Tab-separated table of C-alpha atoms and ligand atoms in Angstrom:
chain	number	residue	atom	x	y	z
A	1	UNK	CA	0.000	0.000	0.000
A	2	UNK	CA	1.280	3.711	-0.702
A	3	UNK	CA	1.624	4.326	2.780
A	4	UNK	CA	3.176	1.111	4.180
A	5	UNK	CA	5.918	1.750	6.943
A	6	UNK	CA	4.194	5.438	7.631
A	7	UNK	CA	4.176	5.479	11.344
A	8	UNK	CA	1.499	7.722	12.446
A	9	UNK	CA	0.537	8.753	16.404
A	10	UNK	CA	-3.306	10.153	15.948
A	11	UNK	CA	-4.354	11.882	19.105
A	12	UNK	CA	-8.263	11.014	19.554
A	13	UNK	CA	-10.512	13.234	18.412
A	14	UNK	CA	-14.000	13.608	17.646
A	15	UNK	CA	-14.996	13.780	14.132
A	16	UNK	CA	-12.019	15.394	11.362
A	17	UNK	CA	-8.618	14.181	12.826
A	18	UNK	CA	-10.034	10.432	13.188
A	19	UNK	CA	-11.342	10.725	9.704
A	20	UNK	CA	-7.400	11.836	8.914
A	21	UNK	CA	-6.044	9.194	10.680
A	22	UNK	CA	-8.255	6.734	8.742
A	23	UNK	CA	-7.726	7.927	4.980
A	24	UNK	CA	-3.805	6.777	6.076
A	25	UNK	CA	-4.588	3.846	8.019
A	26	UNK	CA	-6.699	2.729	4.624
A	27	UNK	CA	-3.742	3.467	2.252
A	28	UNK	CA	-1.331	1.854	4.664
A	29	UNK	CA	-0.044	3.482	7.438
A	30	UNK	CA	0.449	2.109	10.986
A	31	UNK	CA	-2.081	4.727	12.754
A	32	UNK	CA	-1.906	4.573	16.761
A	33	UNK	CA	-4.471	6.377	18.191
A	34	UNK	CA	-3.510	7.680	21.501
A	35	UNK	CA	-6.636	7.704	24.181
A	36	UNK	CA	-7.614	8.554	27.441
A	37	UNK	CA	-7.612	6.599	30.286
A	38	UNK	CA	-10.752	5.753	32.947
A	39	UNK	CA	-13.430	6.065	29.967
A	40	UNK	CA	-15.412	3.308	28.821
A	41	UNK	CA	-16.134	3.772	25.363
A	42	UNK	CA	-14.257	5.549	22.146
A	43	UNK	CA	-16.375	7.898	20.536
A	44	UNK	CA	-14.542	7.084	17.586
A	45	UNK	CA	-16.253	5.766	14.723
A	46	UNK	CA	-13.584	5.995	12.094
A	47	UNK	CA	-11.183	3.710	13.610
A	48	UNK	CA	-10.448	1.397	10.762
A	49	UNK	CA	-7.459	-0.381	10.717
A	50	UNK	CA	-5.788	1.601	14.120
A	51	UNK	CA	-4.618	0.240	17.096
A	52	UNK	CA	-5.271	1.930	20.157
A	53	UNK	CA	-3.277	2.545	23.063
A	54	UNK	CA	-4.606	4.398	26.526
A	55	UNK	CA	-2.246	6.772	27.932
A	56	UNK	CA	-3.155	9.294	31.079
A	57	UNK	CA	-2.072	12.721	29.720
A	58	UNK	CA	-2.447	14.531	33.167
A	59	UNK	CA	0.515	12.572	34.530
A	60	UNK	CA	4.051	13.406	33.825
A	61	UNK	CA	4.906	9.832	33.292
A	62	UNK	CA	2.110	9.769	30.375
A	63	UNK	CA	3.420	13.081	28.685
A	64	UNK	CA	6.878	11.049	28.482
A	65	UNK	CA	5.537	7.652	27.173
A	66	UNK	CA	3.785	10.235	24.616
A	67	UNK	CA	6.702	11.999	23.878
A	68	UNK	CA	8.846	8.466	22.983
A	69	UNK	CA	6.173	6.909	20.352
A	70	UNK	CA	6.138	10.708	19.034
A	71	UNK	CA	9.712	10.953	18.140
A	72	UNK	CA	9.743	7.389	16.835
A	73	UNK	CA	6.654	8.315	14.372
A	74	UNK	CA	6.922	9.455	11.332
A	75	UNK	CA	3.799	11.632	12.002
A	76	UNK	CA	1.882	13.201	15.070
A	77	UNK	CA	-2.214	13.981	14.548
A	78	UNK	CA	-3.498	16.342	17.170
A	79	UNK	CA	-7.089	17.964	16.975
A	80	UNK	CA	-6.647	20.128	20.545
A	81	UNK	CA	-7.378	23.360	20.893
A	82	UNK	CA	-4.400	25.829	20.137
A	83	UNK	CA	-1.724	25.220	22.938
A	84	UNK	CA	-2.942	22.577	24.671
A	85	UNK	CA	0.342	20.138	23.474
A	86	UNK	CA	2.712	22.697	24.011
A	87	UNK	CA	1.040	22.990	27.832
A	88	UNK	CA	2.134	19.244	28.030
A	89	UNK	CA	5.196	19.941	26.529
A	90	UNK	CA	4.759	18.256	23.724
A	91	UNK	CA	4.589	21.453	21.228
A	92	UNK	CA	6.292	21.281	17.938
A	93	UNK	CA	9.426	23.068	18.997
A	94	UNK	CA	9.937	20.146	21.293
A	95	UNK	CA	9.107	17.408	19.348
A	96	UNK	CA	10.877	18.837	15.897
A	97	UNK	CA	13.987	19.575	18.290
A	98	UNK	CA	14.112	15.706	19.295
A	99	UNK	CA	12.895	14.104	15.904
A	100	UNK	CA	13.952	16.612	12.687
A	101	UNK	CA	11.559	14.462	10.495
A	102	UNK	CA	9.006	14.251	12.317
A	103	UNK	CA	5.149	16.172	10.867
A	104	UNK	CA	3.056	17.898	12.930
A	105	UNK	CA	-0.061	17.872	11.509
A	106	UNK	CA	-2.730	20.333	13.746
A	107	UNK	CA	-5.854	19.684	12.757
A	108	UNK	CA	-8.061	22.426	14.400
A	109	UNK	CA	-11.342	24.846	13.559
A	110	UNK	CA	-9.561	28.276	13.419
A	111	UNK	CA	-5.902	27.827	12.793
A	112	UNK	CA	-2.793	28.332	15.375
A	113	UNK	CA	-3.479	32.134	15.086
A	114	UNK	CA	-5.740	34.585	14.894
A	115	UNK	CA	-8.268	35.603	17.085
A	116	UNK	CA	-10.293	33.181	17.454
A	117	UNK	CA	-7.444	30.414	17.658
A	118	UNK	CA	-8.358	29.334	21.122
A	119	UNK	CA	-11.724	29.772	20.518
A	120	UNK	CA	-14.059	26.354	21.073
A	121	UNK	CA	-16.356	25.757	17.532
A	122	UNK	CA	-17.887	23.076	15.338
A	123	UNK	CA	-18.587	22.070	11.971
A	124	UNK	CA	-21.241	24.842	11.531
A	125	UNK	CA	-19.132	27.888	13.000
A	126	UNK	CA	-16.290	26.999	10.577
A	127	UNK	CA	-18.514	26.742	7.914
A	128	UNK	CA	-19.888	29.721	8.809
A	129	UNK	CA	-16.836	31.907	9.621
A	130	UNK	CA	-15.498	30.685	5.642
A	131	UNK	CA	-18.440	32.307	3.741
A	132	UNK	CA	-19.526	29.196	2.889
A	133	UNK	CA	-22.754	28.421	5.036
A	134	UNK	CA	-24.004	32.213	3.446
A	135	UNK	CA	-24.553	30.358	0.122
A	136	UNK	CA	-25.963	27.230	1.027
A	137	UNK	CA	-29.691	26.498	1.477
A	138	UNK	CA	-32.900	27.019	-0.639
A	139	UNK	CA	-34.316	30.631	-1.661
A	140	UNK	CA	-36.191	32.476	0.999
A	141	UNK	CA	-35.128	29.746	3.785
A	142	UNK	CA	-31.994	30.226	6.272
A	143	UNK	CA	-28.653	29.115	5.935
A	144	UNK	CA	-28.462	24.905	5.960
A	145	UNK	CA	-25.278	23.359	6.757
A	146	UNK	CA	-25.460	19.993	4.630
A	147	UNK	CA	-24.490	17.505	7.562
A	148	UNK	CA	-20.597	18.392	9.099
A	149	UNK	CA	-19.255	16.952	5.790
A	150	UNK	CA	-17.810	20.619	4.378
A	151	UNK	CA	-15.677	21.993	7.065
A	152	UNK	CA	-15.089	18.454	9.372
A	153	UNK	CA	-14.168	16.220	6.989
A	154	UNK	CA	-14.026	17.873	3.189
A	155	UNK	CA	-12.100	21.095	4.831
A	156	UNK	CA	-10.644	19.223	7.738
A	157	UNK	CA	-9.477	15.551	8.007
A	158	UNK	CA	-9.345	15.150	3.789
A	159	UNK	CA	-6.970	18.575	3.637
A	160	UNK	CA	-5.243	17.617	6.594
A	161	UNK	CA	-4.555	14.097	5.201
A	162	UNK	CA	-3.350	15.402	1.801
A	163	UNK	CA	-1.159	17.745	4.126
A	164	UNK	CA	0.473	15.036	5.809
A	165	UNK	CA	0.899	13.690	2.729
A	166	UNK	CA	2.445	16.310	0.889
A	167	UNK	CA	4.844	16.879	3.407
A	168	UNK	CA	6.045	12.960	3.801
A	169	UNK	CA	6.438	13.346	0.266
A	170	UNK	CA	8.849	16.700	0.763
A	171	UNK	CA	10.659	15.102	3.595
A	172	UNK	CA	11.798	12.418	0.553
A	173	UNK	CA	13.785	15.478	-0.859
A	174	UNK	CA	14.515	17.398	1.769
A	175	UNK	CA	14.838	14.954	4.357
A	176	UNK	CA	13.625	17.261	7.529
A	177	UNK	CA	9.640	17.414	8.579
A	178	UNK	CA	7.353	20.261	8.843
A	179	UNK	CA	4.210	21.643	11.073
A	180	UNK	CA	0.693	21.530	9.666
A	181	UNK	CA	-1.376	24.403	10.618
A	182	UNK	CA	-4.569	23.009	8.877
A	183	UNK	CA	-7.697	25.101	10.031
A	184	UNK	CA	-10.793	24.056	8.954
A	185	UNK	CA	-12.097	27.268	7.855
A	186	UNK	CA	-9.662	27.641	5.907
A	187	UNK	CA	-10.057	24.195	4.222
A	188	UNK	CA	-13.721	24.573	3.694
A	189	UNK	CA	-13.163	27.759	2.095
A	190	UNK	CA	-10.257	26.323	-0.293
A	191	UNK	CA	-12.647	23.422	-0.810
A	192	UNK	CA	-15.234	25.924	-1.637
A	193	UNK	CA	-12.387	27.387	-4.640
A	194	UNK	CA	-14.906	26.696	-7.388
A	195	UNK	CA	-17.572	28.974	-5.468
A	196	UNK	CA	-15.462	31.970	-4.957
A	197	UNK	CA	-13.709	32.152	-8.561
A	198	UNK	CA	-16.947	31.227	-11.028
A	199	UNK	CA	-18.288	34.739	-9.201
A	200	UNK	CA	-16.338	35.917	-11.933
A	201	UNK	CA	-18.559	34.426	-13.924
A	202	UNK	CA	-21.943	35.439	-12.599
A	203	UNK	CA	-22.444	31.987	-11.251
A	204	UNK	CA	-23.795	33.291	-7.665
A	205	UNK	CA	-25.056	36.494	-8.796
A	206	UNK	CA	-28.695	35.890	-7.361
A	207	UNK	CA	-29.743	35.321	-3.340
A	208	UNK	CA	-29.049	32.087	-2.013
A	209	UNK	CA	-31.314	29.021	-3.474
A	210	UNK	CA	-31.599	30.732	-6.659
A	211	UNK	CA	-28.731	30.279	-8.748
A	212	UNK	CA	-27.879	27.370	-10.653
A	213	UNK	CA	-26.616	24.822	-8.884
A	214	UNK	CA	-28.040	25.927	-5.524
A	215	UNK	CA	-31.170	24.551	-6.154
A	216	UNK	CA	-32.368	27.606	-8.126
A	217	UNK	CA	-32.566	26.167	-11.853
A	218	UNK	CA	-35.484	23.366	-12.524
A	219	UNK	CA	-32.504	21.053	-13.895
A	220	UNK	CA	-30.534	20.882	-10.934
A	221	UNK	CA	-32.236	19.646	-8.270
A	222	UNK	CA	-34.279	16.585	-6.561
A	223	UNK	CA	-37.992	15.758	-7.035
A	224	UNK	CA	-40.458	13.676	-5.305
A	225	UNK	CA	-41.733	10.142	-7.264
A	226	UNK	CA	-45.350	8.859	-6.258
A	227	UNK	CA	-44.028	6.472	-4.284
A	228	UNK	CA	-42.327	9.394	-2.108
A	229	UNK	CA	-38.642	8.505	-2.640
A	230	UNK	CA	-36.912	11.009	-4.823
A	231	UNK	CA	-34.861	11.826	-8.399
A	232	UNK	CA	-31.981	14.085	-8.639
A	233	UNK	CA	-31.423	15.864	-11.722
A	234	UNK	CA	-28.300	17.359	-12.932
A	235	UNK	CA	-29.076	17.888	-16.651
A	236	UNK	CA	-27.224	21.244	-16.809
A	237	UNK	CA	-25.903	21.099	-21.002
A	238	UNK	CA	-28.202	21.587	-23.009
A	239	UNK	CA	-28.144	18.382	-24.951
A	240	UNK	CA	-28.149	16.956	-21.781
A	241	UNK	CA	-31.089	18.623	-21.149
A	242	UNK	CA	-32.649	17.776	-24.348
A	243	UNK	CA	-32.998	14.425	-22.936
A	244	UNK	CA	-34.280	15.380	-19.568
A	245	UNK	CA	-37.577	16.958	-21.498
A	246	UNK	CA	-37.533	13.574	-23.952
A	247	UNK	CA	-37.707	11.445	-20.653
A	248	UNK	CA	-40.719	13.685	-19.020
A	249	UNK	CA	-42.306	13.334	-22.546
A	250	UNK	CA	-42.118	17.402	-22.671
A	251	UNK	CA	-42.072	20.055	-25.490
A	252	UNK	CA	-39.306	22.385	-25.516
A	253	UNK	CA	-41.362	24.456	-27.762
A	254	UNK	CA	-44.251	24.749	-25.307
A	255	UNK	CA	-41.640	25.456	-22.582
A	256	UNK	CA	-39.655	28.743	-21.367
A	257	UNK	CA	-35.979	28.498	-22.499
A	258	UNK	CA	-33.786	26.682	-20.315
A	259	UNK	CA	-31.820	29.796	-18.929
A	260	UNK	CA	-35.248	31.987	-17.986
A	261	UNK	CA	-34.208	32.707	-14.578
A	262	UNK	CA	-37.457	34.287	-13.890
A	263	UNK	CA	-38.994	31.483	-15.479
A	264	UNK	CA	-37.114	28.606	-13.344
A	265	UNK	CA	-39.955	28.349	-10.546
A	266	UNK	CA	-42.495	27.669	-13.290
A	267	UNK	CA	-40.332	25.707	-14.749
A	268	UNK	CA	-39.809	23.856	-11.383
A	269	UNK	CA	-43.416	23.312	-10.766
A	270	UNK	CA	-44.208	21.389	-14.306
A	271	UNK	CA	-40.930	19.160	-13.658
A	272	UNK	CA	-42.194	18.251	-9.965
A	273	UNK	CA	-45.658	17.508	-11.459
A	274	UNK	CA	-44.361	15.540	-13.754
A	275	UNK	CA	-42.111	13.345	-11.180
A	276	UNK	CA	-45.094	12.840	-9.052
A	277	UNK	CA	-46.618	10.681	-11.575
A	278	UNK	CA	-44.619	7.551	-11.664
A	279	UNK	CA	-42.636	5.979	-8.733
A	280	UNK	CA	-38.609	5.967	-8.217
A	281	UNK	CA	-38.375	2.845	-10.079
A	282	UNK	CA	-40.338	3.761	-13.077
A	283	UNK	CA	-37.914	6.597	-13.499
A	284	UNK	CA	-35.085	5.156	-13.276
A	285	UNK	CA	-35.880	2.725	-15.760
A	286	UNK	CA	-36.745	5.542	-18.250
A	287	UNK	CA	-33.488	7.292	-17.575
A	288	UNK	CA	-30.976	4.609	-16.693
A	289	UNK	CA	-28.821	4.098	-19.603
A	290	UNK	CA	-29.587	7.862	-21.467
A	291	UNK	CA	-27.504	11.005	-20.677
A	292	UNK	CA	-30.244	12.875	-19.423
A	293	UNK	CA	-28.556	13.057	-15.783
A	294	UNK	CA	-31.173	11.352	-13.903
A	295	UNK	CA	-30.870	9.023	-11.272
A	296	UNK	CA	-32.511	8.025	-8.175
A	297	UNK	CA	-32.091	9.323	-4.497
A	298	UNK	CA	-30.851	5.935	-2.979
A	299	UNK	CA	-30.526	5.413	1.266
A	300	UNK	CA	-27.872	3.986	2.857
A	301	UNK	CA	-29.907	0.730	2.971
A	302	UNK	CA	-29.975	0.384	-1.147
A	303	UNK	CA	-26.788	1.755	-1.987
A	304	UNK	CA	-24.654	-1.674	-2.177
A	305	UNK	CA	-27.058	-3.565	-3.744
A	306	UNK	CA	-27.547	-0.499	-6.708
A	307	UNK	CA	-25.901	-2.387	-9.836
A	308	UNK	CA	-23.234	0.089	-10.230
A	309	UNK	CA	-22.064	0.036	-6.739
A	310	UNK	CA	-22.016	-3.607	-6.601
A	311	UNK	CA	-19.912	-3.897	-9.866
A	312	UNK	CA	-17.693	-2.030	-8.832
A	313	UNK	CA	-17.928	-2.716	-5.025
A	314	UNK	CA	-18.312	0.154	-3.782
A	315	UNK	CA	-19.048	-0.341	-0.310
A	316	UNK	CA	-17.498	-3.071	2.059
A	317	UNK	CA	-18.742	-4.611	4.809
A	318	UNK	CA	-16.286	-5.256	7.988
A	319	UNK	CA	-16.086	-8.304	10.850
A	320	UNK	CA	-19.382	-6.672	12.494
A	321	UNK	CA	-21.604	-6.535	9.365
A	322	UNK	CA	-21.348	-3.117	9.395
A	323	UNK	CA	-21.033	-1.331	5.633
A	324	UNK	CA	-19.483	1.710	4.614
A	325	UNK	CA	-17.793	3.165	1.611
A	326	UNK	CA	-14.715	1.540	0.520
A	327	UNK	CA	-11.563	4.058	0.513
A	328	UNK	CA	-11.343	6.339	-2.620
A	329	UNK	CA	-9.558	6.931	-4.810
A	330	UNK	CA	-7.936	3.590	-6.306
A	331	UNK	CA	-4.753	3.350	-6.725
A	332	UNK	CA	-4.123	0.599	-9.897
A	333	UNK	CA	-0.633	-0.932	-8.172
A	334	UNK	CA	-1.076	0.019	-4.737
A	335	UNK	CA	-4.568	0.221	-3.626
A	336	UNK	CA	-5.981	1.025	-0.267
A	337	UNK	CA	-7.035	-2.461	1.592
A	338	UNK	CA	-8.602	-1.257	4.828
A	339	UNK	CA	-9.129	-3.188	7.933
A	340	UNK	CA	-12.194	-4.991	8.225
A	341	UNK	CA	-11.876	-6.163	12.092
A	342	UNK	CA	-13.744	-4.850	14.796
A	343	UNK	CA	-12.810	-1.080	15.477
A	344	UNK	CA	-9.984	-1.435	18.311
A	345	UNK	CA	-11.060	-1.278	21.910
A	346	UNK	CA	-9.574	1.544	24.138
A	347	UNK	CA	-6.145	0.772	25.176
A	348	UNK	CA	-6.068	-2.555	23.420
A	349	UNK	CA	-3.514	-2.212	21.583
A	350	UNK	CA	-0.875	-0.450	24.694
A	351	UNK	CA	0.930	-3.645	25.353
A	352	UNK	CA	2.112	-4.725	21.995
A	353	UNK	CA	2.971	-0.811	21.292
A	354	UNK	CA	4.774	-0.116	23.611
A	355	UNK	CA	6.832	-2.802	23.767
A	356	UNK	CA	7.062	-2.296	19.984
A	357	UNK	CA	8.268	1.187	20.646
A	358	UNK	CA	10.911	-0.093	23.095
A	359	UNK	CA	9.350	0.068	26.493
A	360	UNK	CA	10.682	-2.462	28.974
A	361	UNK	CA	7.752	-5.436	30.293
A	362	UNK	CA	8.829	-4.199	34.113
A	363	UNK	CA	8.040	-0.660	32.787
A	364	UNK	CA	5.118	-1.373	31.275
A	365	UNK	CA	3.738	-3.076	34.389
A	366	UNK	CA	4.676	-0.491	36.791
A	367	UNK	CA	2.815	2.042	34.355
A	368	UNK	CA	-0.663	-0.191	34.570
A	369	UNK	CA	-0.365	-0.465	38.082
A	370	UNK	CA	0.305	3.175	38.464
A	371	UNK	CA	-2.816	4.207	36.237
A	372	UNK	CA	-0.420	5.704	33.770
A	373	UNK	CA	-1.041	3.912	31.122
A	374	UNK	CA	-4.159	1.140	30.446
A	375	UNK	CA	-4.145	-1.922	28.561
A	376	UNK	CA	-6.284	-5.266	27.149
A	377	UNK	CA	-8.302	-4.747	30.967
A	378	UNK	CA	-10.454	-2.089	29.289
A	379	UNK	CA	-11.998	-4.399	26.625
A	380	UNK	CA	-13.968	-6.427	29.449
A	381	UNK	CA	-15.449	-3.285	30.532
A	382	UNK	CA	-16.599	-2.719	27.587
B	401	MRS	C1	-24.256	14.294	24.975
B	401	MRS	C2	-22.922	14.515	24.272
B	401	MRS	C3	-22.500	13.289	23.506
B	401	MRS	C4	-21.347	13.567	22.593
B	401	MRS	C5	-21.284	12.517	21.513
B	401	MRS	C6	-20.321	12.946	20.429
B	401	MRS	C7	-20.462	12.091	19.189
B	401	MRS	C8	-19.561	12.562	18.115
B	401	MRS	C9	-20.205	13.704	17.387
B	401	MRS	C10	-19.244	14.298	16.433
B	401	MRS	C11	-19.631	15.727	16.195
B	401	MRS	C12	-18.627	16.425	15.334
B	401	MRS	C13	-18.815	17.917	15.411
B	401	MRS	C14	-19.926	18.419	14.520
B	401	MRS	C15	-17.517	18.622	15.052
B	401	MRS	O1	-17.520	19.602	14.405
B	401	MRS	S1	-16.026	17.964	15.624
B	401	MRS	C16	-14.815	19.245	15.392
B	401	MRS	C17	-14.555	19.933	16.662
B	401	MRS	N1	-13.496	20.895	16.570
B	401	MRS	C18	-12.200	20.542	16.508
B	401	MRS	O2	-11.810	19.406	16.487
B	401	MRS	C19	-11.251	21.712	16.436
B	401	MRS	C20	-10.035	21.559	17.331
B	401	MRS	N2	-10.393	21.217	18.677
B	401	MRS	C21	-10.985	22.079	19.530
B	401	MRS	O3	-11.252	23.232	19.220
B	401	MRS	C22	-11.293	21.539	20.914
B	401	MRS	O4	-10.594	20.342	21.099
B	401	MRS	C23	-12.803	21.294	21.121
B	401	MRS	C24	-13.389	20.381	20.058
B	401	MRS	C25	-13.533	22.628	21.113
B	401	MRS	C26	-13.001	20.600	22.471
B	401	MRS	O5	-12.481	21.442	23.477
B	401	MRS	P1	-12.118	20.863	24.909
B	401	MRS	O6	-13.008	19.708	25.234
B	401	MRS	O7	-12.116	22.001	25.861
B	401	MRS	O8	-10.667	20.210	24.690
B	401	MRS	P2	-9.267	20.918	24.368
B	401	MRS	O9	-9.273	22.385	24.722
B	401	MRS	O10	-8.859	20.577	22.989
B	401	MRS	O11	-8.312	20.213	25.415
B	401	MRS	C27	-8.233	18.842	25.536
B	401	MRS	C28	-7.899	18.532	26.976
B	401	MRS	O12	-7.894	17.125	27.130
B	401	MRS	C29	-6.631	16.736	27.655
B	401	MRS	N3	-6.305	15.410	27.141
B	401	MRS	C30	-6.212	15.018	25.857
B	401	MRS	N4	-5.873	13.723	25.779
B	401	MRS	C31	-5.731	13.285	27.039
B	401	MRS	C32	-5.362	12.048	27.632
B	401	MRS	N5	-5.058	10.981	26.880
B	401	MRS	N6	-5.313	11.964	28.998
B	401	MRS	C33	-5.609	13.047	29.775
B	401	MRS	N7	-5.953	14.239	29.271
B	401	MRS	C34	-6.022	14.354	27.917
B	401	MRS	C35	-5.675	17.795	27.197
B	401	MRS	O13	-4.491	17.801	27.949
B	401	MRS	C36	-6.529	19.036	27.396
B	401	MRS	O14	-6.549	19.342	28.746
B	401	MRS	P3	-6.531	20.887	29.270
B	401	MRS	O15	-5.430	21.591	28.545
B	401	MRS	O16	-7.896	21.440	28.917
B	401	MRS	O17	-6.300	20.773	30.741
């Protein structure tokens, strides 16, 4: 795999840095996610293919056991608030002075400065402080932040991964490491490129919800079948769009043009009338196999069985029974091949790393019995 021998300490987090630390445990690396002591259950839920050790943070003993797999890693994760590793003295200056390779990737909402750096925040605030969430959502309704998939994980863990990425690549020239300041604001708004440049354009010269690929335009946009499941349509060309109308069985001539803004609700209205008259099924019957951009609004529950996804399987299925979207892209030579086993438990994984990182068994044991560290114990608690 492209990342194999990658050696990457992933301080746990709650939704972008463990999404990070799985794009590189998918493509190879040996991910170790470092968590906390005395809790019962990781709130992790993108823990493919990590190990996890449990390490108490608050003791001085922990902060050096930290410090050692750190400067024996190729990369360090951490998705704190601004200054909270440097508190433990575990900054960057400290780890870069001890390990000139290592990366530092920080994975946090507003950046290392700035200020609102130590500032607490979600999904929604970065999305809101990148200019983003002002253009997203239908016409006359408020702003509608589409799940936390823009500024945690589009903005966040995927930029943060290609930065950790970028810079193990660098380090093969240069041979010394770097710090990641990847905020997700930021990241949202770079993801959000496309947005700020085709202004230039006129692309987003209405209000929100009525431009064309913000659900203003008739041909971009979902619609309700009889059965009460739903179409998306994306016919935005116009011979694409040619065979939208030839699939509705509709008249161009007895239609407004195509690029009527003022026309587009009307517009709207005759192609919702017209999906309400035969069910998901019949639709995608009539537009499978045509260019017309059609195709259905599937759930979770009937993506891996759509014929598409299954050629090409799309979605996996791990030890639990559990399915979810196989790693993208892929690589022809050295694809991704994540873990299917049971997400780790907390600190199941602190043994075998630590004595893989060089700690002594006497060590080790004096650290369990001291609460510094936890190990298999936690599983049965679980
Ligand atoms: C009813 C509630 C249920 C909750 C269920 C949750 C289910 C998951 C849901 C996912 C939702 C995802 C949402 C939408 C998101 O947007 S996630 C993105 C959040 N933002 C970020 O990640 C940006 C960067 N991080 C941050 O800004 C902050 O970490 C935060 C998210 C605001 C949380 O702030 P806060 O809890 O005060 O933590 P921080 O200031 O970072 O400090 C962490 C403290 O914990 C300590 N710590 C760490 N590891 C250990 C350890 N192993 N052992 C002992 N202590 C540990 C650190 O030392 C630090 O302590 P201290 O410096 O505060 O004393």
């Amino acid at each position: 795999m492209a990342l194999a021998g990658v050696r990457v300490i992933e301080l746990a987090g709650l939704a972008p840095a463990p999404f990070c630390g799985m794009i590189l445990a998918d493509f190879g690396a040996k991910v170790i996610r470092v968590d906390r002591t005395k809790v019962s259950m990781a709130l992790d839920t993108q823990a493919r293919g990590k190990k996890s050790v449990a390490i108490n943070l608050k003791t001085p003993e922990g902060v050096a056991v930290l410090k050692k797999l750190c400067v024996q890693s190729d990369v360090v994760l951490e998705p704190y608030r601004k200054g909270v590793m440097e508190k433990l003295g575990l900054g960057p200056r400290e780890l870069l002075r001890e390990n000139p390779c290592l990366i530092y990737a920080r994975l946090t909402g507003y950046g290392q400065s700035g200020s609102y750096a130590t500032a607490a925040g979600h999904d929604i605030n970065y999305l809101a402080i990148s200019g983003l969430l002002s253009r997203l959502g239908r016409s006359e309704e408020k702003p509608y932040a589409p799940l936390n998939l823009v500024a945690d994980f589009a903005g966040g863990g995927l930029t943060c991964a290609l930065g950790i990425v970028l810079a193990l690549l660098e380090r093969t020239k240069s041979g010394k490491g770097q710090v990641i300041d990847a905020s997700m604001v930021e990241g949202a708004a770079y993801v959000g490129s496309f947005v700020w440049k085709s202004r230039s354009i006129g692309m987003w010269d209405r209000p929100r919800g009525q431009n064309m690929l913000d659900s203003g335009a008739p041909f971009y946009d979902t619609y309700q079948t009889s059965d009460g499941k739903h179409m998306a349509v994306g016919a935005i060309e116009p011979q694409f769009y040619r065979q939208l109308l030839k699939g509705l069985e509709l008249d161009a001539a007895e239609l407004p043009d195509q690029m009527s803004f003022s026309d587009w609700p009307e517009l709207t209205k005759i192609f919702a009338d017209r999906f309400a008259s035969k069910s998901q099924a019949e639709w995608s019957q009539i537009f499978d196999g045509t260019d017309a951009c059609v195709t259905p609004v599937l759930t979770f529950e009937e993506v891996s069985s759509h014929p598409h996804n299954r050629e090409r399987a799309s979605f996996i299925e791990d030890a639990g029974g559990q399915e979810s979207p196989r790693p993208a892209p892929v690589l022809s030579r050295t694809p991704a091949e994540p873990g299917l086993a049971l997400d780790p438990a907390i600190g199941e994984h602190t043994l075998e790393v630590l004595q893989e990182y060089g700690f002594k068994r006497a060590d080790i044991d004096q650290m369990l019995a001291a609460g510094v560290i936890e190990g298999h114990a936690m599983k049965a608690k679980l």
